[in-house]
Short mmCIF file of C-alpha atoms in Angstrom, two decimals:
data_model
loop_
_atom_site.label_atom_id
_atom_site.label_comp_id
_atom_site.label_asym_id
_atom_site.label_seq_id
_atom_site.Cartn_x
_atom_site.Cartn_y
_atom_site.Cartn_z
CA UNK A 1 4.35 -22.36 18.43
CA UNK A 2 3.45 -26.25 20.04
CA UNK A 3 0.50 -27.82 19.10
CA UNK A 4 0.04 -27.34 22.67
CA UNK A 5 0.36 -23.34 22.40
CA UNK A 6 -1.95 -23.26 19.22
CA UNK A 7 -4.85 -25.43 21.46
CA UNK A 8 -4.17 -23.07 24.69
CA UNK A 9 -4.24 -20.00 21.80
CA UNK A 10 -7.33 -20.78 20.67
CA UNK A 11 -9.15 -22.01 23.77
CA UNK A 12 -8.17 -18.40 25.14
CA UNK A 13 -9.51 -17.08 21.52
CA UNK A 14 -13.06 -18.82 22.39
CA UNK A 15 -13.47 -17.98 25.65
CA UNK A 16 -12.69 -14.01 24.96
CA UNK A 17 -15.12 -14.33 22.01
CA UNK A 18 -17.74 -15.38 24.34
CA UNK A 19 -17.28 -13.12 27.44
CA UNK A 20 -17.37 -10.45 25.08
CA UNK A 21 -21.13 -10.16 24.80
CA UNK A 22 -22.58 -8.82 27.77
CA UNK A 23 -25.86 -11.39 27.95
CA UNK A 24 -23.50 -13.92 28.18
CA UNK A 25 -21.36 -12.71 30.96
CA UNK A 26 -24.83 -12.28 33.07
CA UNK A 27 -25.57 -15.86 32.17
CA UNK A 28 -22.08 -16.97 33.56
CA UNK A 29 -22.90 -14.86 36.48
CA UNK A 30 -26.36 -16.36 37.11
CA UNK A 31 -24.77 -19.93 37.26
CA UNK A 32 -22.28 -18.96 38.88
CA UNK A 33 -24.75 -17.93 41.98
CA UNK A 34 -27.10 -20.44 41.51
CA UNK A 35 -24.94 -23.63 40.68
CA UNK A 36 -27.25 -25.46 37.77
CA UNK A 37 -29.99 -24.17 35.89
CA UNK A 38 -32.02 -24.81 32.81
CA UNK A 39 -32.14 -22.20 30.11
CA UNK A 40 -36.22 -21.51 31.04
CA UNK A 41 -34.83 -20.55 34.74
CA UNK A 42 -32.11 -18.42 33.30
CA UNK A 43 -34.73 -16.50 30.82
CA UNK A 44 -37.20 -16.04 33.64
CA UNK A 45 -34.23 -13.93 35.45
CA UNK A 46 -33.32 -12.13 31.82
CA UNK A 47 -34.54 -9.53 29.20
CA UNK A 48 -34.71 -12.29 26.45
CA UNK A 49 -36.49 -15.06 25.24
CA UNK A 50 -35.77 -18.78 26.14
CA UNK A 51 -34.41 -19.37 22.77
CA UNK A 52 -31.67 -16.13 22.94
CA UNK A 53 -30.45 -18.09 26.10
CA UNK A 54 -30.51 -21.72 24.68
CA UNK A 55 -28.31 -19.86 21.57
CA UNK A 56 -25.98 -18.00 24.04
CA UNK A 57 -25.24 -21.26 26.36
CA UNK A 58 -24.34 -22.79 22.96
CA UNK A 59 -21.44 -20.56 22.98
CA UNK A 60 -20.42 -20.56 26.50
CA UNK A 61 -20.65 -24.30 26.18
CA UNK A 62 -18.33 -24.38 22.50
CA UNK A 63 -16.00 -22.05 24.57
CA UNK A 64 -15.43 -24.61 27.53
CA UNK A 65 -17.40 -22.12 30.33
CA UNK A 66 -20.99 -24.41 30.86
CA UNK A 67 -22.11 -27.72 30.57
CA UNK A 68 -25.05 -29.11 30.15
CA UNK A 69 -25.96 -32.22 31.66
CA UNK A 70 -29.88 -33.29 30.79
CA UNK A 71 -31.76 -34.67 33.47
CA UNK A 72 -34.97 -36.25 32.51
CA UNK A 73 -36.50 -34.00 29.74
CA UNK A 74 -34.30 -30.55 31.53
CA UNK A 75 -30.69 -30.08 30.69
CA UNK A 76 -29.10 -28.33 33.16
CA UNK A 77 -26.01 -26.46 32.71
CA UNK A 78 -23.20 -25.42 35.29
CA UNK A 79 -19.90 -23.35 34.78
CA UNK A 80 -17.05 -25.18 34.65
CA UNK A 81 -14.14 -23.16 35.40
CA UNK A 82 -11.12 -24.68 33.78
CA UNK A 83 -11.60 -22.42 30.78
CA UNK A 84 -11.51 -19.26 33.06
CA UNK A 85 -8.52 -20.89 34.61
CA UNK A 86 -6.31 -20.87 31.53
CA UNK A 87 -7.67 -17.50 30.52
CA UNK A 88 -6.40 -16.28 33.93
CA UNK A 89 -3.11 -17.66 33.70
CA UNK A 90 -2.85 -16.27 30.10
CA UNK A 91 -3.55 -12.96 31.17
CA UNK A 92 -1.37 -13.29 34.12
CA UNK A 93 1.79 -14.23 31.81
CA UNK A 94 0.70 -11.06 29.75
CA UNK A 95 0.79 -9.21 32.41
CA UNK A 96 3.72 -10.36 33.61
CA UNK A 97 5.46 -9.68 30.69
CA UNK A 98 4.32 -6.20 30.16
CA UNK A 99 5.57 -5.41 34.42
CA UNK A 100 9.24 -6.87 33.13
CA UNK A 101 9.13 -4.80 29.99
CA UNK A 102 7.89 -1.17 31.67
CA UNK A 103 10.80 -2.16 34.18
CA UNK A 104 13.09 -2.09 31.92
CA UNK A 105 11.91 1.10 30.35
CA UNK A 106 12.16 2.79 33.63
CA UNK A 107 15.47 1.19 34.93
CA UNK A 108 16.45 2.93 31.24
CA UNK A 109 15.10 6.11 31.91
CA UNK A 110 16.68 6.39 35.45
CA UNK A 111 19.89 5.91 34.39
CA UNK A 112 19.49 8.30 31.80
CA UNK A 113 18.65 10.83 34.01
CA UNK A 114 21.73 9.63 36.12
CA UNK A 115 24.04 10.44 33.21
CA UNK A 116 22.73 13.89 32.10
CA UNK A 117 23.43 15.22 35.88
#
């Protein structure tokens, strides 16, 4: 594997890792709809303290899928979706892969059925 294919690896690695806690998938979806917001707007919309939400940005952010850009004394974080892009097109070449292979299996299977006639 490239250097390149390790990074891409392990930027699709992060970014699984941190979609796969539900809190933080609401958090992606709440910037998502509102643009920018600080982690005291996001709490008042959640179940959880301020602090859970400043902790679970700081793993969206390590992952690639927020920023935070402080403004005055507020940092205020958006998505930014070139992570999600890359995990897209990795699942699309999965997928993609998986459609040529179960093609195969049934091109295999039809002509085996063709034969036993």
């Amino acid at each position: 594997m490239t250097d390149e294919g390790r990074a891409a690896s392990g930027s699709v690695d992060s970014v699984l890792t941190a979609l796969a806690e539900p809190m933080r998938r609401q958090l992606l979806d709440l910037l998502a709809a509102q643009g920018e917001a600080t982690a005291t707007t996001l709490a008042e919309r959640l179940p959880v303290s301020r602090q859970a939400v400043v902790k679970h940005l700081a793993v969206l952010d390590a992952a690639g899928l927020v920023a935070g850009n402080r403004v005055g004394r507020e940092v205020r974080y958006a998505v930014r979706p070139a992570a999600l892009d890359g995990t897209a097109r990795w699942m699309a070449a999965l997928a993609a892969d998986w459609d040529r292979r179960l093609a195969t299996i049934k091109r295999v299977a039809e002509a085996a059925e063709l034969d036993s006639r």
